[in-house]
Short mmCIF file of C-alpha atoms in Angstrom, two decimals:
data_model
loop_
_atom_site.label_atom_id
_atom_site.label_comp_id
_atom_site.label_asym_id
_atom_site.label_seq_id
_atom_site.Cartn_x
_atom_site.Cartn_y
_atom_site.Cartn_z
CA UNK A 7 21.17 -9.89 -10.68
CA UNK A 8 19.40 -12.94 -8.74
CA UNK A 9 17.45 -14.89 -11.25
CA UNK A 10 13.58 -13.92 -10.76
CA UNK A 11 12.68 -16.77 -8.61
CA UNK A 12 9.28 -15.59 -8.02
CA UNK A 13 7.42 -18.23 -9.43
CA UNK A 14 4.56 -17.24 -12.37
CA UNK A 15 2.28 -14.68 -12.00
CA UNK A 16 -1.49 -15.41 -11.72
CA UNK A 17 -4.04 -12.66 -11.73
CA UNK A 18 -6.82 -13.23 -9.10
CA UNK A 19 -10.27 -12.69 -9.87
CA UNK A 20 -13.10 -12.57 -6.61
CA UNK A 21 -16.38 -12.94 -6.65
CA UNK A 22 -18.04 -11.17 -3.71
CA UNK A 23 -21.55 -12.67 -3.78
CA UNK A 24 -23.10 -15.84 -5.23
CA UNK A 25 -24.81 -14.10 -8.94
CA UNK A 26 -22.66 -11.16 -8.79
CA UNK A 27 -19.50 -10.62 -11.21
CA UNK A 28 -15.80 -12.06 -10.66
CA UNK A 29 -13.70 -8.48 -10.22
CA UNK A 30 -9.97 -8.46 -10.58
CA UNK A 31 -8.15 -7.97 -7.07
CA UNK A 32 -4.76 -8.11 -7.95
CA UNK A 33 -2.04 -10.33 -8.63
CA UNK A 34 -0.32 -13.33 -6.67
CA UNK A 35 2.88 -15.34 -7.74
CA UNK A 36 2.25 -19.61 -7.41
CA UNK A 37 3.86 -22.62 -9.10
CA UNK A 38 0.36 -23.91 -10.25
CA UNK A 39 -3.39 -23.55 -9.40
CA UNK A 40 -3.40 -24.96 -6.52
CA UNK A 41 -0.78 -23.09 -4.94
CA UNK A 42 -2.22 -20.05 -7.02
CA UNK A 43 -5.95 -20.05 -5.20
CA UNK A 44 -4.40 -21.01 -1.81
CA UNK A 45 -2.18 -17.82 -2.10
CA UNK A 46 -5.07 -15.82 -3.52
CA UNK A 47 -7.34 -16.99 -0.40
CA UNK A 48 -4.55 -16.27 2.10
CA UNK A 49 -3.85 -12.31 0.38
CA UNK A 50 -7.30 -10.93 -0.41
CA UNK A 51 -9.79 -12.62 1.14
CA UNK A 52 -8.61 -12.72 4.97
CA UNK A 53 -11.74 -10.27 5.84
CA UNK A 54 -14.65 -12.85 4.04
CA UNK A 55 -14.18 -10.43 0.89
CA UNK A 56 -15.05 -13.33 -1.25
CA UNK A 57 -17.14 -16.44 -1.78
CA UNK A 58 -15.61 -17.84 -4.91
CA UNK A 59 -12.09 -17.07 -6.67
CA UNK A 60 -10.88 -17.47 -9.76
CA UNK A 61 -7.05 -17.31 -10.75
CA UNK A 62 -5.84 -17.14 -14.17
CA UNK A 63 -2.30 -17.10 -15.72
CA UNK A 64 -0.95 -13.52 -16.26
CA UNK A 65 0.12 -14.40 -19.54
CA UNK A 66 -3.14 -16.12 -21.09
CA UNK A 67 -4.96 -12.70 -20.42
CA UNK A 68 -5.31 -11.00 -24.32
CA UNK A 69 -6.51 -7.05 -23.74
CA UNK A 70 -6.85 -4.62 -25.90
CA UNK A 71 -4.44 -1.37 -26.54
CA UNK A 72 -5.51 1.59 -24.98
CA UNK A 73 -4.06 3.40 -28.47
CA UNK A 74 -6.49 1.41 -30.77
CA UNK A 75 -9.81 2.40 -28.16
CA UNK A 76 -11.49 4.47 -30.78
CA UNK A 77 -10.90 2.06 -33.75
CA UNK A 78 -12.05 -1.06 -31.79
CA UNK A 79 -14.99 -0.06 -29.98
CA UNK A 80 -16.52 2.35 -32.49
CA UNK A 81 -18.34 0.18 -34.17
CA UNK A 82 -20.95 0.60 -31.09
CA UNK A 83 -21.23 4.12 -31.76
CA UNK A 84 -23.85 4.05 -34.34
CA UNK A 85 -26.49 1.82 -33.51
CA UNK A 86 -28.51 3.60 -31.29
CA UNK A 87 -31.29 1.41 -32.32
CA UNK A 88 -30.02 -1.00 -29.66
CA UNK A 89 -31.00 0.73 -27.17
CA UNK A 90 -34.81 0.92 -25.90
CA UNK A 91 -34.86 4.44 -25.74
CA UNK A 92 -34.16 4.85 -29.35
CA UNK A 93 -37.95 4.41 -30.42
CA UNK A 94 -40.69 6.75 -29.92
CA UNK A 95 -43.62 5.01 -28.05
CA UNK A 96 -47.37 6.32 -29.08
CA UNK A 97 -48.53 8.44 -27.20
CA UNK A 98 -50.67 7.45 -23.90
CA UNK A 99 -49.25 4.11 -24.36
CA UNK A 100 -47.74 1.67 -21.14
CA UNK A 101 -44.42 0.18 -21.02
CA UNK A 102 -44.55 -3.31 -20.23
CA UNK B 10 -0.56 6.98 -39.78
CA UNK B 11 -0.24 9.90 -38.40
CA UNK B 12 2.75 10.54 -36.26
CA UNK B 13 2.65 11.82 -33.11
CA UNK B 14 5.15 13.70 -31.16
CA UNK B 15 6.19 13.39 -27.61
CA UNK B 16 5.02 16.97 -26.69
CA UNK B 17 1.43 15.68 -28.14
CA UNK B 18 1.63 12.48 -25.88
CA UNK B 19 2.27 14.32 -22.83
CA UNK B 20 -0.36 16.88 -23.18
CA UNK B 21 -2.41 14.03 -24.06
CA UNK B 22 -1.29 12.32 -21.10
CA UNK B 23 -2.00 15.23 -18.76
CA UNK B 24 -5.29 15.98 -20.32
CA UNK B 25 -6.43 12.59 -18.79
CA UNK B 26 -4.39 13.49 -15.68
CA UNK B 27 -6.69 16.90 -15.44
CA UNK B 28 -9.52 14.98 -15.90
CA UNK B 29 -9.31 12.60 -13.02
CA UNK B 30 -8.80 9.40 -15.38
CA UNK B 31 -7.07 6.83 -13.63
CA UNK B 32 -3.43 5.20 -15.98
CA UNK B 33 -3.42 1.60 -16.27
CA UNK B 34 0.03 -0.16 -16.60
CA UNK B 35 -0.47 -1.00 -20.70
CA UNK B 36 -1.30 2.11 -21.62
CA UNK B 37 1.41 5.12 -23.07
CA UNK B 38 3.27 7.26 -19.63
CA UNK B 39 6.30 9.40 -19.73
CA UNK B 40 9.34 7.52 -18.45
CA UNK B 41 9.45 9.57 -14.96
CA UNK B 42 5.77 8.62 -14.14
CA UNK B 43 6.92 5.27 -14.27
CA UNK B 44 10.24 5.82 -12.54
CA UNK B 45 8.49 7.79 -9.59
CA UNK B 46 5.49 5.19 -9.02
CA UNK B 47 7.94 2.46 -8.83
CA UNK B 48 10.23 4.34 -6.32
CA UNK B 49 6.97 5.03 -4.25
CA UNK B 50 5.11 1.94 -4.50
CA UNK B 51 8.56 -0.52 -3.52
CA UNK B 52 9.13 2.12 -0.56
CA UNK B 53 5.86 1.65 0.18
CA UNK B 54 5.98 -2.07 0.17
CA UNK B 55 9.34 -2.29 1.29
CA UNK B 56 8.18 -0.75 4.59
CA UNK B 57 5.00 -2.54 5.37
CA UNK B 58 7.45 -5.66 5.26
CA UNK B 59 10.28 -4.27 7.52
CA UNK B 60 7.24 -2.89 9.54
CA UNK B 61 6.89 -6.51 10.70
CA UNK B 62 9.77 -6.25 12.65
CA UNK B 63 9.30 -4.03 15.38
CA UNK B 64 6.05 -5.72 15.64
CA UNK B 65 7.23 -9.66 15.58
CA UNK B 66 9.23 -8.69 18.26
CA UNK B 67 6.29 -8.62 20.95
CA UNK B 68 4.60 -12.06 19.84
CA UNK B 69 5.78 -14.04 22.45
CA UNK B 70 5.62 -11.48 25.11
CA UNK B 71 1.83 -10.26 24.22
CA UNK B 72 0.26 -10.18 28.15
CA UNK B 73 -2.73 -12.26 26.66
CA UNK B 74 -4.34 -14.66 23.52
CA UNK B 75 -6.41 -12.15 22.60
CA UNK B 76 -3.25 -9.51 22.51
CA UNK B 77 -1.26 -11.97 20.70
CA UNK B 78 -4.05 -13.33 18.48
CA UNK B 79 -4.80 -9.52 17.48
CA UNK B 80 -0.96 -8.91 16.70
CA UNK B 81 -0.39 -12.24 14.76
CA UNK B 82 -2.87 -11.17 12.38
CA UNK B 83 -1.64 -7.64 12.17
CA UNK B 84 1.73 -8.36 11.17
CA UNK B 85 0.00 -11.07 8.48
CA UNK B 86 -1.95 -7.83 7.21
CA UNK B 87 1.84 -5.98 6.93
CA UNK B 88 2.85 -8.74 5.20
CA UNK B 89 0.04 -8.72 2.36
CA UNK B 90 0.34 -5.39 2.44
CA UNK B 91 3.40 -5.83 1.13
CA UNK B 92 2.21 -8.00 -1.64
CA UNK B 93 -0.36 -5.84 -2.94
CA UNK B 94 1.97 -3.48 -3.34
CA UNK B 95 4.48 -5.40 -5.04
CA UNK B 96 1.83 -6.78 -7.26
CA UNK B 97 0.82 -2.98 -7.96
CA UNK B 98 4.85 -1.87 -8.80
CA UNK B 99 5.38 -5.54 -11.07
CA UNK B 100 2.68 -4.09 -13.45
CA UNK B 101 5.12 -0.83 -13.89
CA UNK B 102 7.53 -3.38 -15.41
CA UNK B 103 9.88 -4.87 -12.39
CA UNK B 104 10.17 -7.94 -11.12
CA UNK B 105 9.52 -8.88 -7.67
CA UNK B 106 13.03 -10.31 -7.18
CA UNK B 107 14.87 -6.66 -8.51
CA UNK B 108 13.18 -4.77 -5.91
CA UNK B 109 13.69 -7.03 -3.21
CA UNK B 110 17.41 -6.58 -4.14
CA UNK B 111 17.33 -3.24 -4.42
CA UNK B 112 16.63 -2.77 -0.68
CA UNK B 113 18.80 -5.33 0.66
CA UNK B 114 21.37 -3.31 -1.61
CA UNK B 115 20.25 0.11 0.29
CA UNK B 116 18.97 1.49 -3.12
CA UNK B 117 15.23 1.24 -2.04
CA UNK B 118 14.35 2.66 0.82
CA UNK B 119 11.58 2.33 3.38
CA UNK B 120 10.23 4.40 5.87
CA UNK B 121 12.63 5.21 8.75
CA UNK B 122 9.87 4.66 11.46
CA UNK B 123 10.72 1.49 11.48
CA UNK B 124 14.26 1.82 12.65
CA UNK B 125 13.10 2.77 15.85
CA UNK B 126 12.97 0.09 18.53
CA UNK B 127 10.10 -1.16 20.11
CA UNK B 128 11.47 -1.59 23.72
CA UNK B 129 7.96 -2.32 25.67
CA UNK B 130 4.41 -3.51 25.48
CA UNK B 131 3.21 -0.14 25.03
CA UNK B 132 5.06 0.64 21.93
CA UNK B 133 2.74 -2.15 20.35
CA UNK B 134 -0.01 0.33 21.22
CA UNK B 135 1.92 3.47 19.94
CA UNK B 136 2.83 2.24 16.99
CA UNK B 137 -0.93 1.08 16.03
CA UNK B 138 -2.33 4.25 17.08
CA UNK B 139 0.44 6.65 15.66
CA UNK B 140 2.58 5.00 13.01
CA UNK B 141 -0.62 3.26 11.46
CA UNK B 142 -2.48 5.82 12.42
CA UNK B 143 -0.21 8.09 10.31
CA UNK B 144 -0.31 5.50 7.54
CA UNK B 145 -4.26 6.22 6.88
CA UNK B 146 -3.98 9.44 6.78
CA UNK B 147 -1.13 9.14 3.57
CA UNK B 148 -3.17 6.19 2.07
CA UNK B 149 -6.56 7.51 2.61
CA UNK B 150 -5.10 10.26 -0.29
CA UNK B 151 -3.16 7.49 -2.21
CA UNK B 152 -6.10 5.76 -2.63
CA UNK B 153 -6.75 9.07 -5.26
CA UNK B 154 -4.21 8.39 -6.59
CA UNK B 155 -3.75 8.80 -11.01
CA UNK B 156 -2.30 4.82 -11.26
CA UNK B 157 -5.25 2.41 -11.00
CA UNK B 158 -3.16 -0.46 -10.08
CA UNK B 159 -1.82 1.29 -6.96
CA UNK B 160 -4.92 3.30 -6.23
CA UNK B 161 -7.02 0.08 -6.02
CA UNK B 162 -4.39 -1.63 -4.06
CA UNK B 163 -4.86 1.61 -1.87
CA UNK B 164 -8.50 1.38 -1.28
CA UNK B 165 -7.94 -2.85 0.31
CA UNK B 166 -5.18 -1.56 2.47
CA UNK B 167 -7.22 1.53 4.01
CA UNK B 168 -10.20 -1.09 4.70
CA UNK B 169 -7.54 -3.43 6.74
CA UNK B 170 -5.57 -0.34 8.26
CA UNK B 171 -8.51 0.59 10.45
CA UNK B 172 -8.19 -2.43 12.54
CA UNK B 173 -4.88 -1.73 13.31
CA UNK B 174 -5.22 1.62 14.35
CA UNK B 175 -7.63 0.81 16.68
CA UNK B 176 -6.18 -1.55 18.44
CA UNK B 177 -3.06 0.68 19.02
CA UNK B 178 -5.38 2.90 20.22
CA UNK B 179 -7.44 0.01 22.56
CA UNK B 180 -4.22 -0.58 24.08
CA UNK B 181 -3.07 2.81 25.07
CA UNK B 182 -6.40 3.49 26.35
CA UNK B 183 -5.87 0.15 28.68
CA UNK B 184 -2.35 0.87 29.97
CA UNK B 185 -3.51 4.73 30.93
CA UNK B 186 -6.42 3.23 32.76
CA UNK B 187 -3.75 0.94 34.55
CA UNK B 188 -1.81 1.33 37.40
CA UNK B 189 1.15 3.92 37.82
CA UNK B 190 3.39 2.23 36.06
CA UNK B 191 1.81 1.07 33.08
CA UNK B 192 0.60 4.62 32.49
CA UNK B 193 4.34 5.29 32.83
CA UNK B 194 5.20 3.17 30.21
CA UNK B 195 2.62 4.38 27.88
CA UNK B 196 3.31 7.94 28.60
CA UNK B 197 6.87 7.00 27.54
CA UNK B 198 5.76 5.23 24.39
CA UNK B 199 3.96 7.97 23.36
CA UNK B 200 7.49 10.75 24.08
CA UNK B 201 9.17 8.04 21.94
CA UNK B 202 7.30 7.69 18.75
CA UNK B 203 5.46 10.93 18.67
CA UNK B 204 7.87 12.86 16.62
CA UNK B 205 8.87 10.18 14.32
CA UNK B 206 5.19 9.72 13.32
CA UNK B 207 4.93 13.23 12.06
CA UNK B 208 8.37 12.58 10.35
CA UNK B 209 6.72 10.25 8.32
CA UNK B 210 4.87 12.25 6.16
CA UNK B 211 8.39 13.28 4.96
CA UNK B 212 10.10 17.04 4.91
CA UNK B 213 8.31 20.61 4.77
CA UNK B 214 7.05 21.50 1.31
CA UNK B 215 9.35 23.73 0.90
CA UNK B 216 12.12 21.04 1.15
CA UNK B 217 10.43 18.35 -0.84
CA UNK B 218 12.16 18.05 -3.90
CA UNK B 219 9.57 15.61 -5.53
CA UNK B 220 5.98 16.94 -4.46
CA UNK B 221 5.41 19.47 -7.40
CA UNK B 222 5.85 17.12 -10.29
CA UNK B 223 4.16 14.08 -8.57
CA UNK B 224 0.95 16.43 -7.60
CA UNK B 225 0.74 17.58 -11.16
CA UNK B 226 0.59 13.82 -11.87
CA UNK B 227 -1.51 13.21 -8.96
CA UNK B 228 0.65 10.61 -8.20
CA UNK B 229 0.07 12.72 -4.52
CA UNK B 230 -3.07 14.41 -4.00
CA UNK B 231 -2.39 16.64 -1.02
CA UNK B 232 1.17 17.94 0.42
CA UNK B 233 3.61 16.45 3.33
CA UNK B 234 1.98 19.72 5.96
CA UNK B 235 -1.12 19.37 4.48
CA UNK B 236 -1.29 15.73 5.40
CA UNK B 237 0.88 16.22 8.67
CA UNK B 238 -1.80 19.14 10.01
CA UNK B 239 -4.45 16.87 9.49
CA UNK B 240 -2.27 13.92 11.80
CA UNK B 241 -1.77 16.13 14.15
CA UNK B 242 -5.64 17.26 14.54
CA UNK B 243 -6.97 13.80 14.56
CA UNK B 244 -4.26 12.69 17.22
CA UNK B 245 -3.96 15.21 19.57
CA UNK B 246 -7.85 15.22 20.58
CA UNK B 247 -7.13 11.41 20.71
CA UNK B 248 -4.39 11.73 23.23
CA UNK B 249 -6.14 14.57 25.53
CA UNK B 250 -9.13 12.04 25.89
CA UNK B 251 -6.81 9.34 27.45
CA UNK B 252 -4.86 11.28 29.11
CA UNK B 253 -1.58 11.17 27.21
CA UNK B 254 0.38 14.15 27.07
CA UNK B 255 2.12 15.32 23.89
CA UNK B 256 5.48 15.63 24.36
CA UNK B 257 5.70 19.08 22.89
CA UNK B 258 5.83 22.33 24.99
CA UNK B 259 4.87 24.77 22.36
CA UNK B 260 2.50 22.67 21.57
CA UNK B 261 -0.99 25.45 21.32
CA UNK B 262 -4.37 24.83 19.94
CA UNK B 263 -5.20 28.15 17.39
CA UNK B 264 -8.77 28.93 18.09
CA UNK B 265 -8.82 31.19 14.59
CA UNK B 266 -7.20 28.01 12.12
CA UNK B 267 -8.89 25.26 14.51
CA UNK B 268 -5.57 23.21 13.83
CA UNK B 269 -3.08 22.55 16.68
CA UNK B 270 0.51 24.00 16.07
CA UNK B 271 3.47 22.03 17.29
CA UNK B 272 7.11 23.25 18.08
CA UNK B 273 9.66 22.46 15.41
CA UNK B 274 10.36 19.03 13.83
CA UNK B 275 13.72 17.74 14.10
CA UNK B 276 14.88 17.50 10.74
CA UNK B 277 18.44 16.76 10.97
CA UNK B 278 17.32 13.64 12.89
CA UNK B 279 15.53 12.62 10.31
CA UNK B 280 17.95 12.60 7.83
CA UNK B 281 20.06 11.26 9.75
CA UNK B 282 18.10 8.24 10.16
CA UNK B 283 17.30 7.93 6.62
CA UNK B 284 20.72 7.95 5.81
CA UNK B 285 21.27 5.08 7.72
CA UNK B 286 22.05 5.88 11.00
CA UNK B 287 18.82 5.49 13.00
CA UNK B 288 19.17 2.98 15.93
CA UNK B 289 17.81 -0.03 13.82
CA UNK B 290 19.02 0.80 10.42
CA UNK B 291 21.44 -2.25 10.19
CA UNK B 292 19.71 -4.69 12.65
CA UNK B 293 16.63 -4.42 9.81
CA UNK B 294 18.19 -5.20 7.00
CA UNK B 295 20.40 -7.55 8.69
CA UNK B 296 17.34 -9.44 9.45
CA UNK B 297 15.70 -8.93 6.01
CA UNK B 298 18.90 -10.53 4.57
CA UNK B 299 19.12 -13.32 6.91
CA UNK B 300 15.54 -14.21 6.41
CA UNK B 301 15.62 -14.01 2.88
CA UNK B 302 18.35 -16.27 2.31
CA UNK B 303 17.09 -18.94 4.99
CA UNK B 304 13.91 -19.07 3.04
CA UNK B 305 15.89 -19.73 -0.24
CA UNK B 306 15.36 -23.47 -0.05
CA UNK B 307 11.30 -22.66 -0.18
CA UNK B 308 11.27 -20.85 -3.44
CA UNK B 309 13.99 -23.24 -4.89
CA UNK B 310 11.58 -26.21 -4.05
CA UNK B 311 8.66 -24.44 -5.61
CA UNK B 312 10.07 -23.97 -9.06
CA UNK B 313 11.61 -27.66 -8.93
CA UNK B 314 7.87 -28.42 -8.61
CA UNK B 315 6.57 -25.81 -10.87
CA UNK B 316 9.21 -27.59 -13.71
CA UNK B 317 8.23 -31.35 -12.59
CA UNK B 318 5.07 -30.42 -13.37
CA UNK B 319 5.42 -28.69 -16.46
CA UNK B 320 6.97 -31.70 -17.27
CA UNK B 321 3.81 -33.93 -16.41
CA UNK B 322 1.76 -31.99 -18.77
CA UNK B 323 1.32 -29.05 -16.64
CA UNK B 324 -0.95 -27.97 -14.49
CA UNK B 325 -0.10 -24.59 -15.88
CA UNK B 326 -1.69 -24.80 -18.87
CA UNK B 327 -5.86 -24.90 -18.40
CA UNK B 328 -6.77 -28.37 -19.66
#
């Protein structure tokens, strides 16, 4: 087998509009950032998809397992109280 | 912890399947999904690369700038293309470099439209209009598809594809406006790739030994005739309105189905060029090969960089 010259892999993050979030696009391969946004400019944003990139080392991404989902997120489940529609508002009252 | 048995992870598996949850490439698959998505997506990618061929072969001759401008940046779309869908099969577990040797090895394949040649001006505009246009119609269901990765690399690639198809289409249009002999040309264009475009959606149902396990994955949404009727709708209209004729006699629009039939597909051709014998086959890969190892010397220099900067406290590592 050829060695894997393919340089590291960077995953490429795009922000479409100035205030709005940074979505993952894909993945590029670079030798360093540099090379790693110029690569990520040249493959997914040919068509003005983008205003701002960011590009981030494959390997310094942590996620969660898909197997430990219930365990990890659960602790959301009961606290309804954080949401607004959790308390009763008198009646003939005005939201603010 | 409670054990669970394979049988139990399938079902699981399928349950999310059934319930049009898309897989992401950490999470638990069986072994074939795997195997099958990375055969599919390197085909894929392997072809939008070779499909830069047929294509870089008109640069220099485009009759204008705006005909060459158009084509340079179609064949750079091909290209990244390509790496999306790389990227897309890498998450499955392979490396870049493995599939790229697995084609030049002839144990990846790619789509045998592209070991047809392109002999004129006007197979620039058949090829937009028919091969890409054949190409949307396959990734327009892709983008459905169960494996995130490849689904979302689906959804950029239909966005770009439209471009291309229309100016395949642009330039048919032109040349059967034209004189005599440009509608000649583009007449023949059109006899020469018409078939092969409806090879691409690959062989009948009934002879497509893959299709029932990857639609129960959804790893394919629709069949190969389902997909190939719906071609051969879109493109026929297309061709009457320019005034192309489609080189098929028994060609005969059903006014019960509203689909147009065609005469039969010539199979054994197309297994014969997917074996290897299609009038390109070895001038492709030939080129691929020759390509790849000119180009050595630019991924050589870029790790020597990548390591003299590691070296000079890298600029790898987010400071």
């Amino acid at each position: 087998m050829e060695q894997n010259n393919q340089l590291a892999q960077w995953e490429v993050f795009v922000q479409e509009k100035s205030g709005k979030p940074y979505e993952h696009a894909g993945s590029i391969h670079a030798s360093d950032k540099k090379m790693a946004l110029q690569n990520a400019r040249d493959i997914y944003t040919r068509r003005n998809e983008g205003r701002s990139l960011w590009v981030v080392p494959t390997d310094f991404i942590a996620a969660t397992d898909r197997d430990d989902e219930a365990e990890f997120f659960d602790p959301a489940e009961d606290k309804t109280y954080r949401t607004p529609n959790f308390y009763k508002m008198p009646k003939g009252s005005t939201n603010i | 912890m409670i054990k669970i048995s394979d049988q139990e992870k399938l079902d699981a598996f399928q349950a999310r399947i059934d319930a049009d949850e898309k897989i992401e490439p950490r999470e638990w698959m069986p072994e074939n999904y795997r195997k099958t998505l990375i055969r599919q997506i390197s085909q894929h990618a392997h072809s939008e690369v070779i499909g830069m061929q047929p294509e870089g072969n008109w640069v220099l001759r485009a009759p204008s700038l705006r005909a060459k401008k158009i084509l340079l940046a179609k064949i750079q779309d091909e290209g990244g293309h390509g790496l999306y869908l790389y990227s897309a099969a890498e998450t499955l577990g392979i490396t870049r470099a493995e599939m790229i040797q697995q084609l030049q090895e002839g144990k990846a394949k790619y789509s045998s439209i592209f070991n047809y040649p392109s002999l004129t001006w006007a197979d620039m505009g058949a090829i937009g209009w028919l091969v890409d246009g054949a190409a949307i119609v396959n990734q327009t269901m892709l983008a459905k598809c169960s494996f995130g990765p490849y689904s979302r690399a689906m959804l950029r690639i239909c966005k770009e594809e439209g471009f291309h198809q229309r100016q395949g289409y642009e330039i048919m249009g032109n040349m059967m406006s034209g004189t005599p002999a440009q509608k000649e040309m583009a007449q023949d264009a059109m006899n020469r790739w018409w078939w092969p475009s409806l090879m691409m959606f690959g062989p009948p149902d009934s002879e497509s030994p893959h299709t029932a396990e990857s639609m129960k994955w959804k790893i394919k949404i629709e069949s190969n005739d389902k997909l190939r009727q719906r071609f051969i709708d879109r493109t026929v209209e297309q061709a009457h309105h320019i005034g192309l004729t489609v080189p098929d006699e028994q060609l005969k629009y059903n006014k019960e189905t509203l689909h147009w039939e065609i005469g039969p597909i010539n199979w054994e051709e197309f297994k014969n060029v997917v074996k290897g014998n299609g009038p390109c086959n070895h001038q492709r890969m030939t080129h691929h090969i020759h390509y790849h190892k000119e180009g050595s010397w630019v991924r050589e220099a870029a790790i020597a960089y990548q390591k003299n900067m590691e070296k000079k406290e890298s600029l790898l590592i987010p400071n």
